[in-house]
Coordinates of N, CA and C in Angstrom, one line a residue:
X1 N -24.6 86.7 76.8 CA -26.1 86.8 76.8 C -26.8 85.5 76.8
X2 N -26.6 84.3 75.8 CA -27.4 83.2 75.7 C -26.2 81.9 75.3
X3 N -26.1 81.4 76.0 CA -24.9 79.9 75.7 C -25.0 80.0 74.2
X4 N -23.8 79.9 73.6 CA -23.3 79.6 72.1 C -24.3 80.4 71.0
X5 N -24.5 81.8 71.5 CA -25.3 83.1 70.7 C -24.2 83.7 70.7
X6 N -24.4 84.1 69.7 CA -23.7 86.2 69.5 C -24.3 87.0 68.7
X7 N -23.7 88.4 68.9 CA -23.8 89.1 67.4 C -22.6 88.8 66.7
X8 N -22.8 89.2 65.7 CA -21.3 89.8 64.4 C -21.9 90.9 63.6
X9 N -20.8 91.5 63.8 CA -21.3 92.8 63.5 C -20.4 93.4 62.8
X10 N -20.0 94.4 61.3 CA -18.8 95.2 60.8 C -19.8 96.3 60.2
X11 N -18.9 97.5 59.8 CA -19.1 98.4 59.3 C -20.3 99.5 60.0
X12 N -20.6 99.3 61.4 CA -21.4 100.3 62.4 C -20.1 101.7 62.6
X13 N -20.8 102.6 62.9 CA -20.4 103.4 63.1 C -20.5 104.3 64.7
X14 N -21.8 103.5 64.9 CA -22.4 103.9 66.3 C -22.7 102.5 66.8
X15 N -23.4 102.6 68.3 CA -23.3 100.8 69.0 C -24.3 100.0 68.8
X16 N -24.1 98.8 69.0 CA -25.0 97.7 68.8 C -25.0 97.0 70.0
X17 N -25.8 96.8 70.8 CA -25.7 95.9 71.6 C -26.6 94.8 71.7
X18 N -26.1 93.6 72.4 CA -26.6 92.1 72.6 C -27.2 92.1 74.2
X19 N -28.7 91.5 74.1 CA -28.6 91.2 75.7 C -30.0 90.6 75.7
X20 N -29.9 89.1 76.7 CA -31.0 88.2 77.2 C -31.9 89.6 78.3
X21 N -33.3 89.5 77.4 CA -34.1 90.4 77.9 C -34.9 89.6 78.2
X22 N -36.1 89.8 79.5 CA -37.7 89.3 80.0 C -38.4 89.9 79.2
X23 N -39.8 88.9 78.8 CA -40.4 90.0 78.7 C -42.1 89.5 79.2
X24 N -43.0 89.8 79.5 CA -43.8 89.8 80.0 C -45.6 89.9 79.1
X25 N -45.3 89.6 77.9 CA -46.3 89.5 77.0 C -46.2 89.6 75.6
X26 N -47.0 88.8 75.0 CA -46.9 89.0 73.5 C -47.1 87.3 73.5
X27 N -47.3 87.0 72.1 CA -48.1 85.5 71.9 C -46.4 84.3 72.4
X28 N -45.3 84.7 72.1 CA -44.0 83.6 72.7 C -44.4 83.7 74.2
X29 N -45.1 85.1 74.9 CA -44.9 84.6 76.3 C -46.2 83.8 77.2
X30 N -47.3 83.9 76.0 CA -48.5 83.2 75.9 C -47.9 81.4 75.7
X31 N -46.6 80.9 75.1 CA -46.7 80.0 74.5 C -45.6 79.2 75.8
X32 N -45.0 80.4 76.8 CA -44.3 80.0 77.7 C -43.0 80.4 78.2
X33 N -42.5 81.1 77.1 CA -41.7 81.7 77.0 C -41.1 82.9 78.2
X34 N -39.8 83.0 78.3 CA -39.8 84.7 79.1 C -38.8 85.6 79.1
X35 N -37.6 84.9 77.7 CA -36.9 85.5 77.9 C -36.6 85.4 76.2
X36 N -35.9 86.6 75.8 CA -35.4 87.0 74.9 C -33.7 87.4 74.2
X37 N -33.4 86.9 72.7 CA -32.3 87.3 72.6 C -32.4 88.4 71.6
X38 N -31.9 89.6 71.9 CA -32.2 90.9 71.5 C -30.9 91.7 71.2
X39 N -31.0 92.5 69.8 CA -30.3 93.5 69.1 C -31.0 94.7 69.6
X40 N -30.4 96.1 69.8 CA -30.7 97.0 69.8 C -29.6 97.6 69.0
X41 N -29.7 98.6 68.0 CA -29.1 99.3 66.8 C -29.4 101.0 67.1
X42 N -28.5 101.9 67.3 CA -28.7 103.3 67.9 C -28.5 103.4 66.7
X43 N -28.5 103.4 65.6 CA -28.7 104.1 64.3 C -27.6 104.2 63.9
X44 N -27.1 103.9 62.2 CA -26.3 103.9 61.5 C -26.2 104.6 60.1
X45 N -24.8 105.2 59.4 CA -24.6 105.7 58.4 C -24.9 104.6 57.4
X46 N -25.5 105.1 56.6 CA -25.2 103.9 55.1 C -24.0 103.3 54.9
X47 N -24.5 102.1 54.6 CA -23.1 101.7 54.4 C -23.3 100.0 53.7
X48 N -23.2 100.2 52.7 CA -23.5 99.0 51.8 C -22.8 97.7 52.2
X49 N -21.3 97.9 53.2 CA -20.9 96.8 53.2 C -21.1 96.4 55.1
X50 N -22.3 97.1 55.5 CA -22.2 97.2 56.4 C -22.9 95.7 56.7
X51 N -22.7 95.0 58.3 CA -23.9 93.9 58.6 C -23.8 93.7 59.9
X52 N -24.8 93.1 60.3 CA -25.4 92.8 61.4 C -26.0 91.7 62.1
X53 N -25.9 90.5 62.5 CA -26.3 89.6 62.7 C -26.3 88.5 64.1
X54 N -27.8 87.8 64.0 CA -27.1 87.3 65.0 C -27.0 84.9 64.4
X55 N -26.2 84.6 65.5 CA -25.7 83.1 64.9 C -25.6 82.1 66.6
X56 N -26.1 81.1 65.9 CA -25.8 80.0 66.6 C -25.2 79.4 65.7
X57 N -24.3 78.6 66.6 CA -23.6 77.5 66.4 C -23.6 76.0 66.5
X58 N -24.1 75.5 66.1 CA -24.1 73.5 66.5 C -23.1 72.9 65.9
X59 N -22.7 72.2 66.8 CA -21.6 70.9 66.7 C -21.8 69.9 65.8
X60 N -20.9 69.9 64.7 CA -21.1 68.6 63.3 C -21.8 67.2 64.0
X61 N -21.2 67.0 65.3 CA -21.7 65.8 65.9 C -22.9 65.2 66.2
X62 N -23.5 66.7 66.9 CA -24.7 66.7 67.1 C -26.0 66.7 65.6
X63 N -25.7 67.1 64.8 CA -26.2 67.1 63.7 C -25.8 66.0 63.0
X64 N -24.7 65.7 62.9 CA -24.7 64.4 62.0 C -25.2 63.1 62.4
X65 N -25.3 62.7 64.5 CA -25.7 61.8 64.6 C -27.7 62.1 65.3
X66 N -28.0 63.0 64.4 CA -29.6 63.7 65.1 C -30.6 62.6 64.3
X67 N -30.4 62.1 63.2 CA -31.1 61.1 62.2 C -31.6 61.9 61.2
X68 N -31.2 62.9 61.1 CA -31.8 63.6 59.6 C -30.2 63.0 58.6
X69 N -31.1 62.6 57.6 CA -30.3 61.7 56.3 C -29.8 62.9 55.0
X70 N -29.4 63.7 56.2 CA -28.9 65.0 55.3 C -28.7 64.9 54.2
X71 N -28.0 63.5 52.9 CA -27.8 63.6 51.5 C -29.0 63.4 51.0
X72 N -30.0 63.3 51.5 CA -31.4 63.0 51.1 C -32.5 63.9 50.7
X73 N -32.6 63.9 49.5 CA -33.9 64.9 49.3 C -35.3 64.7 50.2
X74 N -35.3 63.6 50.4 CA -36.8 62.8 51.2 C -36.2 63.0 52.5
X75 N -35.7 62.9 52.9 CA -35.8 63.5 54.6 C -35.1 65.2 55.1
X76 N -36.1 65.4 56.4 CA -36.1 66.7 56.4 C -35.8 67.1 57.9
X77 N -35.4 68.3 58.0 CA -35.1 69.4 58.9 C -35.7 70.8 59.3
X78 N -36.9 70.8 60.2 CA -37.6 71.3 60.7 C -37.0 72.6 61.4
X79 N -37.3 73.9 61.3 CA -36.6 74.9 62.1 C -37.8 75.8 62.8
X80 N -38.1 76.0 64.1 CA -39.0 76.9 64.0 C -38.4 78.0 65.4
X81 N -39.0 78.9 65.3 CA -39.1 80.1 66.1 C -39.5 81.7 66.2
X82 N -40.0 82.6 67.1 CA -40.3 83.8 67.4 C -39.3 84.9 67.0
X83 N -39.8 86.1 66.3 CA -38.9 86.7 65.6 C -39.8 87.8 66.2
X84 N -39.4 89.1 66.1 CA -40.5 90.3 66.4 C -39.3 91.8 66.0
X85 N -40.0 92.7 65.7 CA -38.8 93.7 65.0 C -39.6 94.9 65.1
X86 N -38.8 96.2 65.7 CA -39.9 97.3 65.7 C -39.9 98.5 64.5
X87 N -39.4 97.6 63.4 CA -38.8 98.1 62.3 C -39.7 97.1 61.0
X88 N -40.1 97.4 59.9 CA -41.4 97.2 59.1 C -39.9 96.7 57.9
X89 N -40.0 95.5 57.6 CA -38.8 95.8 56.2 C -39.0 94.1 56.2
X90 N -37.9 93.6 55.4 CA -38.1 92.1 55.3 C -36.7 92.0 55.6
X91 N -36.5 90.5 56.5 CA -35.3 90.4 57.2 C -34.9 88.6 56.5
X92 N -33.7 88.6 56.6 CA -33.1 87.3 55.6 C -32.8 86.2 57.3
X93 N -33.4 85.2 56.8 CA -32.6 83.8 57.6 C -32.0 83.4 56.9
X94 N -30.7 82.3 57.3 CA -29.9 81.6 56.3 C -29.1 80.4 57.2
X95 N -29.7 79.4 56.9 CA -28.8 78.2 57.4 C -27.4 78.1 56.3
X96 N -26.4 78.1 57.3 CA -24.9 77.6 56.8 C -24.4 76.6 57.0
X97 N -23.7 75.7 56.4 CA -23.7 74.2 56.5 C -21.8 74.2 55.7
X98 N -21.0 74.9 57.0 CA -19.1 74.8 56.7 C -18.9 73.5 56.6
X99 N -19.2 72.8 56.6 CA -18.2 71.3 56.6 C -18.4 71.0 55.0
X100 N -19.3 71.5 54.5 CA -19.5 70.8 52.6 C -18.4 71.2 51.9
X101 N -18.0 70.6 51.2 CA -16.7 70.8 50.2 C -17.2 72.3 49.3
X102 N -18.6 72.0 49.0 CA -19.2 73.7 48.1 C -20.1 73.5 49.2
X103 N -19.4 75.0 49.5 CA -20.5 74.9 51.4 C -21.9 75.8 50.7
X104 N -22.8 75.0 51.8 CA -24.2 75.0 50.9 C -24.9 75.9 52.0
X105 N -26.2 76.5 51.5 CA -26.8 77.2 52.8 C -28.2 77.7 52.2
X106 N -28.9 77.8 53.0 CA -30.3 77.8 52.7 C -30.9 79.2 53.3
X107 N -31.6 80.5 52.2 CA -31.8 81.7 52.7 C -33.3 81.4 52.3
X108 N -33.8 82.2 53.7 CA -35.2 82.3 53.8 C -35.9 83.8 53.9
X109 N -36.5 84.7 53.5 CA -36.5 86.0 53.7 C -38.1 86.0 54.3
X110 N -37.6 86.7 55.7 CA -38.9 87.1 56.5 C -39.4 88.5 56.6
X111 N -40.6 88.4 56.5 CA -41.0 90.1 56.2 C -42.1 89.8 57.7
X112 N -41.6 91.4 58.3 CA -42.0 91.9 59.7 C -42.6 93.1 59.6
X113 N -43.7 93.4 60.1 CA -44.4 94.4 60.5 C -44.2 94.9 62.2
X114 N -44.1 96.5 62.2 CA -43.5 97.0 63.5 C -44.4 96.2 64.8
X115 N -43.4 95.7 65.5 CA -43.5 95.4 66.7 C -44.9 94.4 66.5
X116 N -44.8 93.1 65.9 CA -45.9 92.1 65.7 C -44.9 90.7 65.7
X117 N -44.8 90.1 66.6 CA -44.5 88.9 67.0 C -44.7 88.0 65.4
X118 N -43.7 87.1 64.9 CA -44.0 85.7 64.1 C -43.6 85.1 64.4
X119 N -44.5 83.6 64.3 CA -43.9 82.5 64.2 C -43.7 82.0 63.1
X120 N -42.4 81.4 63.2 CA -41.5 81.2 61.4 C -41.3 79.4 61.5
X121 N -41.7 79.4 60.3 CA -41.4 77.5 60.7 C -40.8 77.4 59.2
X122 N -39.4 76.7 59.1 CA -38.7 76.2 58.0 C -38.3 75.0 57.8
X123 N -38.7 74.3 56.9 CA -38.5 72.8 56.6 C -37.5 73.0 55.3
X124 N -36.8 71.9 55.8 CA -35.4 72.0 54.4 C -35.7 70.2 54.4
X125 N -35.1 70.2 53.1 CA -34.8 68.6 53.0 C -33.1 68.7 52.9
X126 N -32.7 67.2 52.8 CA -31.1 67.0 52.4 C -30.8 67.6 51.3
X127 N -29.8 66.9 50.1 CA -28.7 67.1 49.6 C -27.6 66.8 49.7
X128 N -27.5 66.2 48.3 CA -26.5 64.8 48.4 C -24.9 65.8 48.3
X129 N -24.7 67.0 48.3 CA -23.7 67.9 48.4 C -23.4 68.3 49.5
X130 N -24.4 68.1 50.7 CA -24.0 68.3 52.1 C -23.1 66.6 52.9
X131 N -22.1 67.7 53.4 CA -21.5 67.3 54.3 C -21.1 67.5 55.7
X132 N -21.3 66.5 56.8 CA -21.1 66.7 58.0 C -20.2 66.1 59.2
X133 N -19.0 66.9 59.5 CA -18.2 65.9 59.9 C -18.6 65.7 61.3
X134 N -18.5 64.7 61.6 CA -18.7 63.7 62.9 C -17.5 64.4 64.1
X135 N -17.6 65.5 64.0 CA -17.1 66.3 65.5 C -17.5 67.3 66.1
X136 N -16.4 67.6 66.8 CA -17.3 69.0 67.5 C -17.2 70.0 66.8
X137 N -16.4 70.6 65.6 CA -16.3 71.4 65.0 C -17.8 72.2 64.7
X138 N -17.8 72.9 64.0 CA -19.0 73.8 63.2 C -19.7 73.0 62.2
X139 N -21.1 72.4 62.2 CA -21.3 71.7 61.4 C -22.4 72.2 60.8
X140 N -23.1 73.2 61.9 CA -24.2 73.8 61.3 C -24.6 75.4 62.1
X141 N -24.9 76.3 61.5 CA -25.1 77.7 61.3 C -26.4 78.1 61.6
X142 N -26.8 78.8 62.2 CA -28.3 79.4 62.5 C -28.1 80.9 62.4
X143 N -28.2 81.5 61.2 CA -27.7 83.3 61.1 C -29.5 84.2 60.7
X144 N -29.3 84.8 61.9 CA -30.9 85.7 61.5 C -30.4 87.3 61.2
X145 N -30.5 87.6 60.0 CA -30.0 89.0 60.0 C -30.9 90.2 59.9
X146 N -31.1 91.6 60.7 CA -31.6 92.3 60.5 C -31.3 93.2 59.4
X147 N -30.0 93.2 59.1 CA -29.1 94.3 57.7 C -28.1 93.1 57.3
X148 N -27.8 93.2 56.5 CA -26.6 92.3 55.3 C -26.4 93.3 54.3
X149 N -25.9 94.1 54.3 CA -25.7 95.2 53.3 C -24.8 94.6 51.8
X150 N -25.6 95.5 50.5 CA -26.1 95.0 49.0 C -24.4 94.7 48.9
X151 N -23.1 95.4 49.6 CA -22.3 94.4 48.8 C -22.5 92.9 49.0
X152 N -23.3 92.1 49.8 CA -23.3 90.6 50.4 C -24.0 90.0 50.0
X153 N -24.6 90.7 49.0 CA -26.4 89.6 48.9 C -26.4 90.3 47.3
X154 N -26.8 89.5 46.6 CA -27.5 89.5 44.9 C -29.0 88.8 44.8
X155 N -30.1 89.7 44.0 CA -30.8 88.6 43.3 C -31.6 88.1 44.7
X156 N -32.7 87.0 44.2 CA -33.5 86.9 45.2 C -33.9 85.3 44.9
X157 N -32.7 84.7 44.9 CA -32.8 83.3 45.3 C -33.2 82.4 46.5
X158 N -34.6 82.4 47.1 CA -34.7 81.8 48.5 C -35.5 80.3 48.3
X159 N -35.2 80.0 49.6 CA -36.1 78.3 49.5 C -35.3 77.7 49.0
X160 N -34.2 77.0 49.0 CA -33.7 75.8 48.1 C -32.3 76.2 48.5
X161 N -31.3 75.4 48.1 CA -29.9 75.1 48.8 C -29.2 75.9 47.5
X162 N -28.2 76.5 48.1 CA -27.4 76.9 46.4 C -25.8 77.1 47.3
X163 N -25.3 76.8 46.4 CA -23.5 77.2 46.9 C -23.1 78.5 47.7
X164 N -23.1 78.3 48.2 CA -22.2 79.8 49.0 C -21.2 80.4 48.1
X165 N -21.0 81.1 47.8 CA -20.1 82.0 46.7 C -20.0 83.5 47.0
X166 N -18.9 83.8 48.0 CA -18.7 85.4 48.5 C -19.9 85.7 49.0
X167 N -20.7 85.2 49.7 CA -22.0 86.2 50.3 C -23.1 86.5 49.4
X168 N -22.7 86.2 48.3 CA -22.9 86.9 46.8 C -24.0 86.2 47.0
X169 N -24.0 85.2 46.9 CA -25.5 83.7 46.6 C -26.7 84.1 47.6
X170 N -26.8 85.6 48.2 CA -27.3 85.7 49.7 C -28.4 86.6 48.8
X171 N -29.6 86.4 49.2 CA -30.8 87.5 48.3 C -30.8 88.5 49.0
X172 N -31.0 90.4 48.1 CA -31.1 91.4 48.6 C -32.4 91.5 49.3
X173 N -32.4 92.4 50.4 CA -33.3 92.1 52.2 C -33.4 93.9 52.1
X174 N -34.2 93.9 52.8 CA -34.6 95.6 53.4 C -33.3 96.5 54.2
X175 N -33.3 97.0 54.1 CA -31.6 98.1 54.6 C -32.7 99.1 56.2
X176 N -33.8 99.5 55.7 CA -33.8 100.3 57.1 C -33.3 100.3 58.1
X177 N -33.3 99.1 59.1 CA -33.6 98.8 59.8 C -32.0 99.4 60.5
X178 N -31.0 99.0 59.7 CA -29.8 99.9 59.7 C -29.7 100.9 60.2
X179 N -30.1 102.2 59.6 CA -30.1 103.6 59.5 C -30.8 103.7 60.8
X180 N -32.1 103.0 61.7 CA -33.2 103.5 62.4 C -32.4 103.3 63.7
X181 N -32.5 105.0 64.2 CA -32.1 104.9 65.9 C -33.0 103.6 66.5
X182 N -32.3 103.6 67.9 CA -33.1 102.3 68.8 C -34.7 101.4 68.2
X183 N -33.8 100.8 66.7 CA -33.8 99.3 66.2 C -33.7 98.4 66.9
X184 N -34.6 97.4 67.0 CA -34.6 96.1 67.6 C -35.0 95.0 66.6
X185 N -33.9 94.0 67.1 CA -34.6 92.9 66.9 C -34.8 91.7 68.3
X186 N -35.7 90.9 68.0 CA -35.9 90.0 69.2 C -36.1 88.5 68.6
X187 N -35.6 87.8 69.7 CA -35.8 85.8 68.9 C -35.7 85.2 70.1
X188 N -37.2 84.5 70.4 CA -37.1 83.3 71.1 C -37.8 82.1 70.1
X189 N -37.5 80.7 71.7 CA -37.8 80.0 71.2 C -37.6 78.6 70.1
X190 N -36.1 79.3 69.5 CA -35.9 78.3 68.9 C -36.0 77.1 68.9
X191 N -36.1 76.2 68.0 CA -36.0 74.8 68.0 C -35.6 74.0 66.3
X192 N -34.8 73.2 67.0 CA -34.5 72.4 65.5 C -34.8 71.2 65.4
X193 N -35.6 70.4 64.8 CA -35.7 68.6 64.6 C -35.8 68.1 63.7
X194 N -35.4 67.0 64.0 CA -35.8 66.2 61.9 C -37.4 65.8 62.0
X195 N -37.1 65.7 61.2 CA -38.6 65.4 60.0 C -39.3 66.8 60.0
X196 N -40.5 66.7 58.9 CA -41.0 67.8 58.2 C -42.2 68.5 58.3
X197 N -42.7 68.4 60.0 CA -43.5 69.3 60.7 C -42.5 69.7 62.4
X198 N -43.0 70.8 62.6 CA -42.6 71.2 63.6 C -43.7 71.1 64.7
X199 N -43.1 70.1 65.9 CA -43.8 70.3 67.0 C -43.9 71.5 68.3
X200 N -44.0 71.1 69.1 CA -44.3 71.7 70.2 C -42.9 72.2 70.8
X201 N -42.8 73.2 71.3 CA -41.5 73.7 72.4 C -41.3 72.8 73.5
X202 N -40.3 72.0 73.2 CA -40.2 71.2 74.9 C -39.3 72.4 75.8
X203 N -40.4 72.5 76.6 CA -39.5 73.5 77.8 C -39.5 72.5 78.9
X204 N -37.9 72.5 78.7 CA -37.3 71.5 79.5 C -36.7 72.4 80.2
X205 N -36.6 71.4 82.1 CA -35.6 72.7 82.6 C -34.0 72.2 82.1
X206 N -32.9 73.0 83.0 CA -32.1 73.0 83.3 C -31.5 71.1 83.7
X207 N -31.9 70.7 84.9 CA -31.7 69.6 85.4 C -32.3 68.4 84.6
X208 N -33.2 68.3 83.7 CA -33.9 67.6 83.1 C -32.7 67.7 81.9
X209 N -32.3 68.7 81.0 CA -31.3 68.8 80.3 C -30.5 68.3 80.3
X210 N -30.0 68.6 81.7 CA -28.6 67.8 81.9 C -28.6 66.0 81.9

């Protein structure tokens, strides 16, 4: 679907599918935008240990040599992007950060109204508990979930860094969206940068990237 996206997905009973969709209006495609990375959910049985998600991946390298002073409370990490859901519930973000000895991760809980476009902007600072190793490995985690079912999430700890502990440390989020035949979620747009406002989308092409 999108270079270094997926779903992950357990405990469905029926299908989920992943797919870069166009789309042709709404304020991301006012901003430039045209293409989308999209869940569609044909509806599911309860299921507490059920989940759903989607993740990006970045390379320890790329984040460690970006200039954010990650052990640092005073310096920051900017995250912003387009979320949209035709399903009314509150949905959990959660940066994961595997390279920390107590792997650390940061949950943000977003509440959506049916089929209304947001723009989400998240500023983290460091922490002198984060660690990032200087390779290609997994250094840093981008997880947007539409379901994380209550065995995986306790309690409603968001905004601030806390240990990873079984899933457990993950705050309880809305379940519908689960259960609801042809559920969607949609995400453009992303962007990540240091310091503690988020700018503009560089839409850069292809050849300019490279």
């Amino acid at each position: 679907t999108v270079d270094r996206w997926k779903m992950s997905a357990a405990g469905a009973n029926t299908t989920l599918t992943q797919s870069q969709t166009a789309i042709t209006s709404g304020d991301p495609f006012d901003a430039g935008f045209r293409n989308v990375y999209k869940i569609v959910n044909a509806g599911q049985n309860a299921n507490t240990q059920g989940y759903v998600f989607m993740m990006h991946n970045i390379e320890a390298q790329n984040i460690a040599q970006s200039g954010w002073d990650y052990t640092s409370t005073s310096s920051y990490l900017t995250l912003s992007f387009w979320v949209k859901a035709n399903v009314t519930q509150t949905y959990l973000f959660t940066i994961h950060m595997p390279d920390s000895s107590t792997l650390q991760e940061w949950n943000h809980l977003i509440s959506l109204s049916d089929n209304v476009w947001k723009k989400v902007t998240i500023t983290v600072p460091g922490k002198s508990t984060i660690a990032i190793d200087n390779d290609n490995g997994v250094g840093f985690q981008f997880i947007l979930c539409p379901y994380l079912g209550s065995h995986y999430t306790s309690g409603s700890t968001v905004d601030q860094w806390v240990n990873h502990a079984g899933y457990t440390s993950r705050p309880d989020m809305g379940a519908t969206w689960w259960s609801t035949s042809s559920a969607e979620i949609n995400l453009t747009g992303v962007q990540i940068e240091v310091g503690s406002e988020a700018t503009p989308f560089e839409h850069r092409s292809y050849a300019d990237e490279l």
